Amino acid sequence: MDADRLVAELEEEMEKGLDFAPALELAVRLVHESEDCFHWTGIYELFPDDILRLGPFIGAPTDHVFIGVGQGVCGSAVAQGRNMNIPDVSKCDNYLACSNETKSELVVLIRSGDRIHGQIDIDSHTVDAFSPEIETGVQKVADFLATLYDGRLMSAA
Ligand code: SME
């Protein structure tokens, strides 16, 4: 994935007046299309009740629309304050299955310092699909989205 080009495209669309929610949708689409091994890509947003709620996504519908902090790979990422790169989900004790076809999963936090806004979650049908380069690229997108969340919080204050 060319994360710099992807972020530049998002920035360009924001400058043209794209709103927050469509920007999240565009980010999901651009990330999803950036690698053939990404089979499900979505954003979970963290709410003040410590529940992750599914936002925009591309891929098969999932039962896991709400995930508590500490539950599954997604909730553990928030609880532990770190990204999760799971090369083989069949070896993961607390994995919440979205699709039987999923073999590996990457969760990258959208955060500003200690404040976690949410996460980008990607599933792949390939074992160990997420190289360190891919994780770094997805982190660049997540960091850009964090600036949008910060801007939204400032304008609501
Ligand atoms: N596998 C995730 C749940 C989300 S679905 O993959 C879309 C988890 O264990 O938290």
Short mmCIF file of C-alpha atoms in Angstrom, two decimals, residues 39-119:
data_model
loop_
_atom_site.label_atom_id
_atom_site.label_comp_id
_atom_site.label_asym_id
_atom_site.label_seq_id
_atom_site.Cartn_x
_atom_site.Cartn_y
_atom_site.Cartn_z
CA HIS A 39 -10.85 -9.09 2.62
CA TRP A 40 -12.70 -7.13 5.32
CA THR A 41 -11.85 -3.58 6.32
CA GLY A 42 -13.71 -1.46 8.82
CA ILE A 43 -13.57 1.19 11.51
CA TYR A 44 -14.73 0.59 15.07
CA GLU A 45 -15.32 3.77 17.07
CA LEU A 46 -14.81 3.85 20.84
CA PHE A 47 -17.68 5.38 22.79
CA PRO A 48 -17.56 6.77 26.35
CA ASP A 49 -19.35 3.65 27.67
CA ASP A 50 -16.23 1.63 26.70
CA ILE A 51 -18.02 -0.08 23.81
CA LEU A 52 -16.59 -0.22 20.31
CA ARG A 53 -19.29 0.35 17.71
CA LEU A 54 -18.87 -0.69 14.10
CA GLY A 55 -18.70 2.25 11.70
CA PRO A 56 -18.12 2.05 7.94
CA PHE A 57 -16.86 -1.28 6.64
CA ILE A 58 -16.36 -3.23 3.42
CA GLY A 59 -16.76 -7.00 3.36
CA ALA A 60 -19.13 -9.60 4.76
CA PRO A 61 -21.63 -8.38 7.38
CA THR A 62 -20.52 -9.22 10.92
CA ASP A 63 -22.44 -10.05 14.11
CA HIS A 64 -19.83 -8.07 16.06
CA VAL A 65 -21.34 -4.62 15.75
CA PHE A 66 -20.71 -3.87 19.44
CA ILE A 67 -17.53 -5.05 21.17
CA GLY A 68 -16.73 -4.30 24.80
CA VAL A 69 -13.27 -3.10 25.78
CA GLY A 70 -11.29 -6.23 26.69
CA GLN A 71 -13.34 -8.52 24.42
CA GLY A 72 -11.91 -10.15 21.31
CA VAL A 73 -8.91 -8.88 19.40
CA CYS A 74 -10.54 -5.47 18.88
CA GLY A 75 -11.45 -4.88 22.52
CA SER A 76 -8.08 -6.20 23.71
CA ALA A 77 -6.26 -3.68 21.52
CA VAL A 78 -8.07 -0.88 23.36
CA ALA A 79 -7.65 -2.47 26.81
CA GLN A 80 -3.91 -2.92 26.24
CA GLY A 81 -3.45 0.37 24.35
CA ARG A 82 -1.62 -1.28 21.45
CA ASN A 83 -2.09 -2.54 17.92
CA MET A 84 -2.80 -6.24 17.36
CA ASN A 85 -1.26 -8.18 14.47
CA ILE A 86 -2.60 -11.74 14.69
CA PRO A 87 -0.90 -13.97 12.08
CA ASP A 88 -3.16 -16.98 12.76
CA VAL A 89 -6.51 -16.30 14.39
CA SER A 90 -7.06 -20.05 15.01
CA LYS A 91 -4.33 -19.80 17.67
CA CYS A 92 -5.91 -16.79 19.38
CA ASP A 93 -7.93 -17.60 22.53
CA ASN A 94 -10.18 -14.56 22.62
CA TYR A 95 -10.78 -14.14 18.88
CA LEU A 96 -14.35 -13.20 17.90
CA ALA A 97 -15.03 -14.82 14.51
CA CYS A 98 -16.44 -12.54 11.85
CA SER A 99 -16.11 -15.05 9.01
CA ASN A 100 -14.87 -18.66 8.92
CA GLU A 101 -12.64 -17.65 6.04
CA THR A 102 -10.60 -15.18 8.12
CA LYS A 103 -7.10 -16.44 8.83
CA SER A 104 -5.28 -13.31 10.07
CA GLU A 105 -6.28 -9.95 11.51
CA LEU A 106 -4.73 -6.51 12.02
CA VAL A 107 -6.09 -3.91 14.43
CA VAL A 108 -4.47 -0.46 14.36
CA LEU A 109 -5.53 2.11 16.93
CA ILE A 110 -6.75 5.57 15.94
CA ARG A 111 -5.35 7.59 18.81
CA SER A 112 -4.11 11.01 19.86
CA GLY A 113 -1.66 10.38 22.68
CA ASP A 114 -3.56 8.57 25.43
CA ARG A 115 -6.93 9.25 23.88
CA ILE A 116 -8.17 6.31 21.77
CA HIS A 117 -10.82 7.31 19.23
CA GLY A 118 -11.23 3.89 17.65
CA GLN A 119 -9.43 1.52 15.34
#
